[in-house]
mmCIF file of C-alpha atoms in Angstrom:
data_model
loop_
_atom_site.group_PDB
_atom_site.id
_atom_site.type_symbol
_atom_site.label_atom_id
_atom_site.label_comp_id
_atom_site.label_asym_id
_atom_site.label_seq_id
_atom_site.Cartn_x
_atom_site.Cartn_y
_atom_site.Cartn_z
ATOM 1 C CA MET A 10 -90.914 124.165 51.789
ATOM 2 C CA ARG A 11 -87.765 123.325 50.059
ATOM 3 C CA ARG A 12 -87.704 119.854 51.732
ATOM 4 C CA ALA A 13 -91.365 119.547 50.227
ATOM 5 C CA LEU A 14 -90.870 120.444 46.898
ATOM 6 C CA VAL A 15 -87.438 118.146 46.782
ATOM 7 C CA THR A 16 -89.705 115.161 48.504
ATOM 8 C CA GLY A 17 -92.414 115.476 45.773
ATOM 9 C CA PHE A 18 -89.823 115.820 43.148
ATOM 10 C CA ALA A 19 -88.230 112.281 44.154
ATOM 11 C CA ALA A 20 -91.549 110.776 44.533
ATOM 12 C CA LEU A 21 -92.447 112.019 41.156
ATOM 13 C CA VAL A 22 -89.043 110.608 39.706
ATOM 14 C CA ALA A 23 -89.700 107.145 41.505
ATOM 15 C CA LEU A 24 -93.249 106.814 40.354
ATOM 16 C CA LEU A 25 -92.011 107.505 36.546
ATOM 17 C CA THR A 26 -89.435 105.099 37.348
ATOM 18 C CA ILE A 27 -91.648 102.240 38.542
ATOM 19 C CA ALA A 28 -94.776 103.129 36.384
ATOM 20 C CA PRO A 29 -93.499 100.765 33.448
ATOM 21 C CA LEU A 30 -92.919 98.023 35.675
ATOM 22 C CA LEU A 31 -95.891 97.886 37.523
ATOM 23 C CA TRP A 32 -97.871 98.210 34.206
ATOM 24 C CA MET A 33 -95.370 95.066 32.933
ATOM 25 C CA LEU A 34 -96.913 93.159 36.094
ATOM 26 C CA SER A 35 -100.550 94.364 35.308
ATOM 27 C CA VAL A 36 -100.774 93.199 31.719
ATOM 28 C CA SER A 37 -99.015 90.130 32.703
ATOM 29 C CA PHE A 38 -102.498 89.057 34.320
ATOM 30 C CA MET A 39 -104.451 90.069 31.212
ATOM 31 C CA ALA A 40 -106.341 87.950 28.950
ATOM 32 C CA PRO A 41 -105.023 87.591 25.542
ATOM 33 C CA GLY A 42 -105.291 90.869 23.463
ATOM 34 C CA GLU A 43 -106.863 92.864 26.281
ATOM 35 C CA ALA A 44 -103.569 94.739 26.218
ATOM 36 C CA ALA A 45 -103.826 95.718 22.658
ATOM 37 C CA GLN A 46 -106.631 97.862 22.730
ATOM 38 C CA PHE A 47 -106.634 101.767 22.478
ATOM 39 C CA PRO A 48 -106.095 103.138 25.136
ATOM 40 C CA PRO A 49 -104.197 100.274 26.815
ATOM 41 C CA PRO A 50 -106.095 99.174 30.113
ATOM 42 C CA LEU A 51 -103.900 100.167 33.506
ATOM 43 C CA LEU A 52 -105.412 97.528 35.217
ATOM 44 C CA PRO A 53 -106.957 93.720 34.137
ATOM 45 C CA GLU A 54 -110.620 93.323 33.380
ATOM 46 C CA ASN A 55 -110.293 89.747 34.852
ATOM 47 C CA PRO A 56 -107.048 89.322 36.371
ATOM 48 C CA GLY A 57 -105.644 85.592 35.926
ATOM 49 C CA LEU A 58 -102.693 83.218 35.816
ATOM 50 C CA GLU A 59 -103.282 81.736 32.502
ATOM 51 C CA ASN A 60 -100.080 83.696 30.996
ATOM 52 C CA TYR A 61 -97.960 81.820 33.777
ATOM 53 C CA ARG A 62 -99.350 78.519 33.195
ATOM 54 C CA GLN A 63 -99.000 78.571 29.570
ATOM 55 C CA LEU A 64 -95.221 79.900 30.293
ATOM 56 C CA PHE A 65 -94.267 77.239 32.833
ATOM 57 C CA GLY A 66 -96.592 74.430 31.401
ATOM 58 C CA THR A 67 -96.529 74.495 27.790
ATOM 59 C CA TYR A 68 -93.336 76.254 26.971
ATOM 60 C CA GLY A 69 -91.273 74.705 29.887
ATOM 61 C CA VAL A 70 -89.603 78.313 31.206
ATOM 62 C CA GLY A 71 -88.902 76.504 34.748
ATOM 63 C CA ARG A 72 -86.276 74.696 32.945
ATOM 64 C CA PHE A 73 -84.887 77.953 31.686
ATOM 65 C CA LEU A 74 -85.021 79.580 34.957
ATOM 66 C CA ALA A 75 -83.050 76.779 36.445
ATOM 67 C CA ASN A 76 -80.531 76.968 33.815
ATOM 68 C CA SER A 77 -80.306 80.817 34.544
ATOM 69 C CA LEU A 78 -80.244 80.251 38.319
ATOM 70 C CA PHE A 79 -77.680 77.717 37.837
ATOM 71 C CA VAL A 80 -75.210 79.668 35.603
ATOM 72 C CA SER A 81 -75.570 82.837 37.418
ATOM 73 C CA THR A 82 -75.085 81.514 40.798
ATOM 74 C CA LEU A 83 -71.802 79.406 39.537
ATOM 75 C CA ALA A 84 -70.610 82.691 37.608
ATOM 76 C CA THR A 85 -70.691 84.620 40.809
ATOM 77 C CA LEU A 86 -69.030 82.298 43.033
ATOM 78 C CA LEU A 87 -66.116 81.700 40.249
ATOM 79 C CA ALA A 88 -65.864 85.609 39.745
ATOM 80 C CA LEU A 89 -65.102 85.819 43.521
ATOM 81 C CA LEU A 90 -63.168 82.889 43.731
ATOM 82 C CA PHE A 91 -60.320 84.651 41.084
ATOM 83 C CA THR A 92 -61.409 88.427 41.714
ATOM 84 C CA VAL A 93 -61.286 89.014 45.431
ATOM 85 C CA PRO A 94 -57.385 87.444 45.858
ATOM 86 C CA ALA A 95 -56.341 89.387 42.673
ATOM 87 C CA GLY A 96 -57.688 92.717 43.898
ATOM 88 C CA TYR A 97 -55.872 92.004 47.340
ATOM 89 C CA ALA A 98 -52.567 91.408 45.929
ATOM 90 C CA PHE A 99 -52.991 94.375 43.518
ATOM 91 C CA ALA A 100 -53.529 96.452 46.628
ATOM 92 C CA LYS A 101 -51.342 94.903 49.132
ATOM 93 C CA LEU A 102 -48.487 92.561 47.908
ATOM 94 C CA ARG A 103 -45.261 93.635 46.226
ATOM 95 C CA PHE A 104 -44.146 92.235 43.019
ATOM 96 C CA ARG A 105 -42.621 92.989 39.795
ATOM 97 C CA GLY A 106 -44.885 94.904 37.056
ATOM 98 C CA ARG A 107 -47.639 95.183 39.553
ATOM 99 C CA ASP A 108 -48.672 99.113 39.109
ATOM 100 C CA ALA A 109 -47.667 98.421 35.395
ATOM 101 C CA VAL A 110 -50.164 95.314 35.204
ATOM 102 C CA PHE A 111 -52.737 96.851 36.929
ATOM 103 C CA ARG A 112 -52.685 100.303 34.829
ATOM 104 C CA LEU A 113 -52.935 97.675 31.650
ATOM 105 C CA LEU A 114 -55.889 96.351 33.008
ATOM 106 C CA VAL A 115 -57.518 99.552 33.961
ATOM 107 C CA ALA A 116 -57.069 100.854 30.170
ATOM 108 C CA ALA A 117 -58.435 97.460 29.142
ATOM 109 C CA LEU A 118 -61.620 98.706 30.696
ATOM 110 C CA VAL A 119 -62.758 101.341 27.878
ATOM 111 C CA VAL A 120 -62.478 98.203 25.391
ATOM 112 C CA PRO A 121 -66.330 96.842 24.371
ATOM 113 C CA GLY A 122 -66.514 93.619 25.482
ATOM 114 C CA GLN A 123 -68.161 92.672 22.394
ATOM 115 C CA ILE A 124 -64.784 92.963 20.391
ATOM 116 C CA GLY A 125 -63.152 89.920 22.194
ATOM 117 C CA MET A 126 -66.270 87.561 21.497
ATOM 118 C CA LEU A 127 -65.163 86.294 18.374
ATOM 119 C CA PRO A 128 -61.711 85.437 19.489
ATOM 120 C CA LEU A 129 -62.731 83.975 22.649
ATOM 121 C CA PHE A 130 -65.372 81.577 21.199
ATOM 122 C CA LEU A 131 -62.503 80.468 18.455
ATOM 123 C CA GLU A 132 -60.474 79.699 21.555
ATOM 124 C CA LEU A 133 -63.535 78.103 23.372
ATOM 125 C CA LYS A 134 -64.294 75.937 19.962
ATOM 126 C CA ALA A 135 -60.222 74.617 19.636
ATOM 127 C CA MET A 136 -60.771 73.756 23.573
ATOM 128 C CA GLY A 137 -63.994 71.948 23.074
ATOM 129 C CA LEU A 138 -66.117 74.203 25.181
ATOM 130 C CA VAL A 139 -68.678 75.475 22.750
ATOM 131 C CA ASN A 140 -72.327 74.323 23.518
ATOM 132 C CA SER A 141 -71.601 74.225 27.188
ATOM 133 C CA TYR A 142 -71.930 76.062 30.681
ATOM 134 C CA ALA A 143 -68.320 75.912 31.048
ATOM 135 C CA GLY A 144 -67.960 78.296 27.671
ATOM 136 C CA ALA A 145 -70.857 80.315 28.798
ATOM 137 C CA LEU A 146 -68.895 80.955 32.370
ATOM 138 C CA VAL A 147 -65.745 81.865 31.061
ATOM 139 C CA PRO A 148 -66.196 85.308 30.610
ATOM 140 C CA TRP A 149 -66.955 85.776 34.479
ATOM 141 C CA LEU A 150 -64.027 84.088 35.869
ATOM 142 C CA ALA A 151 -62.207 87.335 36.221
ATOM 143 C CA GLY A 152 -63.625 90.407 35.655
ATOM 144 C CA ILE A 153 -61.553 93.490 35.258
ATOM 145 C CA PHE A 154 -64.122 95.838 37.198
ATOM 146 C CA GLY A 155 -64.378 93.322 40.190
ATOM 147 C CA ILE A 156 -60.423 93.362 40.574
ATOM 148 C CA PHE A 157 -60.696 97.138 40.250
ATOM 149 C CA LEU A 158 -63.454 97.247 42.717
ATOM 150 C CA VAL A 159 -61.932 95.160 45.425
ATOM 151 C CA ARG A 160 -58.240 96.663 44.782
ATOM 152 C CA GLN A 161 -59.913 100.156 45.780
ATOM 153 C CA TYR A 162 -61.237 98.886 48.858
ATOM 154 C CA CYS A 163 -58.359 96.909 49.673
ATOM 155 C CA LEU A 164 -56.571 99.878 49.848
ATOM 156 C CA SER A 165 -58.371 101.443 53.080
ATOM 157 C CA ILE A 166 -56.814 98.385 55.225
ATOM 158 C CA PRO A 167 -54.146 99.636 57.292
ATOM 159 C CA ASP A 168 -50.872 97.879 56.331
ATOM 160 C CA GLU A 169 -49.993 97.781 60.010
ATOM 161 C CA MET A 170 -52.702 95.253 60.641
ATOM 162 C CA LEU A 171 -51.263 93.162 57.659
ATOM 163 C CA GLU A 172 -47.788 93.476 58.877
ATOM 164 C CA ALA A 173 -48.861 92.439 62.565
ATOM 165 C CA ALA A 174 -50.259 89.350 61.201
ATOM 166 C CA ARG A 175 -47.049 88.502 59.305
ATOM 167 C CA ILE A 176 -45.064 89.140 62.244
ATOM 168 C CA ASP A 177 -47.127 86.411 64.169
ATOM 169 C CA GLY A 178 -46.588 83.709 61.639
ATOM 170 C CA ALA A 179 -49.609 83.984 59.176
ATOM 171 C CA SER A 180 -49.406 83.236 55.778
ATOM 172 C CA GLU A 181 -50.589 85.644 53.225
ATOM 173 C CA GLY A 182 -53.810 82.938 52.648
ATOM 174 C CA GLU A 183 -54.981 83.015 56.417
ATOM 175 C CA ILE A 184 -54.486 86.819 56.401
ATOM 176 C CA LEU A 185 -56.964 87.061 53.304
ATOM 177 C CA ARG A 186 -59.445 84.567 54.948
ATOM 178 C CA HIS A 187 -59.587 85.632 58.527
ATOM 179 C CA ILE A 188 -58.633 89.248 58.500
ATOM 180 C CA VAL A 189 -59.176 90.883 54.885
ATOM 181 C CA LEU A 190 -62.287 88.940 53.842
ATOM 182 C CA PRO A 191 -63.978 89.876 56.871
ATOM 183 C CA LEU A 192 -63.551 93.532 55.764
ATOM 184 C CA LEU A 193 -64.425 93.122 52.672
ATOM 185 C CA THR A 194 -67.897 91.854 53.260
ATOM 186 C CA PRO A 195 -69.597 95.153 51.629
ATOM 187 C CA VAL A 196 -67.505 95.173 48.366
ATOM 188 C CA VAL A 197 -67.758 91.269 47.985
ATOM 189 C CA VAL A 198 -71.436 91.406 48.274
ATOM 190 C CA THR A 199 -71.759 94.427 46.030
ATOM 191 C CA LEU A 200 -69.582 92.608 43.402
ATOM 192 C CA ALA A 201 -71.411 89.467 43.811
ATOM 193 C CA LEU A 202 -74.325 91.610 42.853
ATOM 194 C CA PHE A 203 -72.826 92.970 39.779
ATOM 195 C CA VAL A 204 -71.742 89.834 38.605
ATOM 196 C CA PHE A 205 -75.154 87.744 39.193
ATOM 197 C CA LEU A 206 -77.034 90.467 37.896
ATOM 198 C CA SER A 207 -75.055 90.776 34.907
ATOM 199 C CA SER A 208 -74.902 87.249 34.174
ATOM 200 C CA TRP A 209 -78.562 86.662 34.840
ATOM 201 C CA ASN A 210 -79.345 89.477 32.239
ATOM 202 C CA ASP A 211 -76.627 88.639 29.697
ATOM 203 C CA PHE A 212 -78.053 87.543 26.465
ATOM 204 C CA MET A 213 -75.492 87.837 23.711
ATOM 205 C CA TRP A 214 -72.741 85.460 25.112
ATOM 206 C CA PRO A 215 -75.081 82.864 26.062
ATOM 207 C CA LEU A 216 -76.676 82.911 22.588
ATOM 208 C CA ILE A 217 -73.496 82.681 21.031
ATOM 209 C CA VAL A 218 -71.949 79.799 22.926
ATOM 210 C CA LEU A 219 -74.993 77.880 23.612
ATOM 211 C CA ALA A 220 -76.662 75.906 20.503
ATOM 212 C CA ASP A 221 -78.533 73.201 22.397
ATOM 213 C CA GLN A 222 -82.244 74.840 23.388
ATOM 214 C CA GLN A 223 -82.564 72.805 26.882
ATOM 215 C CA LEU A 224 -79.165 74.686 27.519
ATOM 216 C CA TYR A 225 -80.578 77.957 26.966
ATOM 217 C CA THR A 226 -80.703 80.772 29.453
ATOM 218 C CA LEU A 227 -84.058 82.639 30.400
ATOM 219 C CA PRO A 228 -83.335 85.741 28.469
ATOM 220 C CA VAL A 229 -82.503 83.417 25.404
ATOM 221 C CA ALA A 230 -85.447 81.453 25.627
ATOM 222 C CA LEU A 231 -87.616 84.045 26.084
ATOM 223 C CA ALA A 232 -85.997 85.824 22.873
ATOM 224 C CA ALA A 233 -86.661 82.620 20.898
ATOM 225 C CA LEU A 234 -90.069 82.203 22.239
ATOM 226 C CA SER A 235 -91.093 86.157 21.581
ATOM 227 C CA ARG A 236 -90.249 85.273 17.777
ATOM 228 C CA GLU A 237 -93.123 82.928 17.697
ATOM 229 C CA HIS A 238 -95.334 84.905 19.769
ATOM 230 C CA VAL A 239 -94.587 88.671 18.582
ATOM 231 C CA GLN A 240 -98.172 89.735 19.308
ATOM 232 C CA ASP A 241 -99.208 88.208 22.199
ATOM 233 C CA ASN A 242 -98.018 90.965 24.587
ATOM 234 C CA GLU A 243 -99.679 89.511 27.485
ATOM 235 C CA LEU A 244 -97.617 86.079 27.585
ATOM 236 C CA MET A 245 -94.362 88.142 26.688
ATOM 237 C CA MET A 246 -95.045 90.299 29.875
ATOM 238 C CA ALA A 247 -95.297 87.222 31.959
ATOM 239 C CA GLY A 248 -92.174 86.430 30.569
ATOM 240 C CA ALA A 249 -90.395 89.828 31.662
ATOM 241 C CA VAL A 250 -91.814 89.309 34.919
ATOM 242 C CA VAL A 251 -90.469 86.135 35.366
ATOM 243 C CA THR A 252 -87.069 87.216 34.375
ATOM 244 C CA THR A 253 -87.212 90.527 36.182
ATOM 245 C CA LEU A 254 -88.767 89.628 39.628
ATOM 246 C CA PRO A 255 -86.101 87.192 40.987
ATOM 247 C CA VAL A 256 -83.393 89.825 40.223
ATOM 248 C CA LEU A 257 -85.341 92.906 41.712
ATOM 249 C CA ILE A 258 -85.656 91.084 44.826
ATOM 250 C CA LEU A 259 -82.252 90.038 45.246
ATOM 251 C CA PHE A 260 -81.202 93.821 44.520
ATOM 252 C CA LEU A 261 -83.759 95.015 47.475
ATOM 253 C CA ALA A 262 -82.418 92.376 49.757
ATOM 254 C CA LEU A 263 -78.733 93.616 49.227
ATOM 255 C CA GLN A 264 -79.341 97.413 48.768
ATOM 256 C CA ARG A 265 -77.642 98.192 52.080
ATOM 257 C CA PHE A 266 -74.407 96.366 51.378
ATOM 258 C CA TYR A 267 -74.526 97.542 47.826
ATOM 259 C CA LEU A 268 -74.658 100.872 48.330
ATOM 260 C CA SER A 269 -71.778 100.771 51.380
ATOM 261 C CA GLY A 270 -69.588 98.895 49.127
ATOM 262 C CA LEU A 271 -69.815 101.281 46.276
ATOM 263 C CA LEU A 272 -68.822 104.040 48.505
ATOM 264 C CA ALA A 273 -66.380 102.002 50.699
ATOM 265 C CA GLY A 274 -63.798 102.354 47.947
ATOM 266 C CA SER A 275 -63.974 105.729 46.939
ATOM 267 C CA VAL A 276 -61.795 107.320 49.999
ATOM 268 C CA LYS A 277 -58.541 106.080 48.836
ATOM 269 C CA GLY A 278 -57.346 105.744 45.408
#
């Protein structure tokens, strides 16, 4: 009886969570003005793809979708390139000031990212990187949370394994590539998913640093489009589906690695 109640409660919570997404998908297939009725319909009377045709044909959303895919993929690769070696170094290498620097980084986690946007923008402007994808990618190069996540996972790797490789003549780069990285697969996938989702959904920084409309990412482009079509609920819901569906599929596909990566680093601190 208790198990049935818990299962029923979990199913109810899941239904309440997914209901807005299902209604968003339903509205995206409705005719213009259909969702504005009261009470709003749950299903379209005559489902159609006109909203999606208008998005991709008239407003060129395909270009902005490609921009977001390019920026998010490159941000993920660059974040892994810098974050994984840094997390390994803080966990397994000994150097002067290591613990003090790491404590300083962890303390910086409590500082809202919005505080650093203005000085970062001024620095990029002085370097000539404003209104370019290079400027949009800078905040993702070395996230503190990613360094912390990789470091916590690396602490669970036995030191004896690494020492044996050093005795055999392996360099630190070889140890990282051939021993550590295969063991880091869950946390690397988790970190990649975090960075990809965050950069895909990021609105504020691309809005600040990208002035050319052709460089807009999908959230910025849809926000600009919504100002012209604020009453066109069906079109905006179609845009929301285009924004949400790729990352939702990616998250569901990598869910197994994501959960194991989050739990793996909690054993040792």
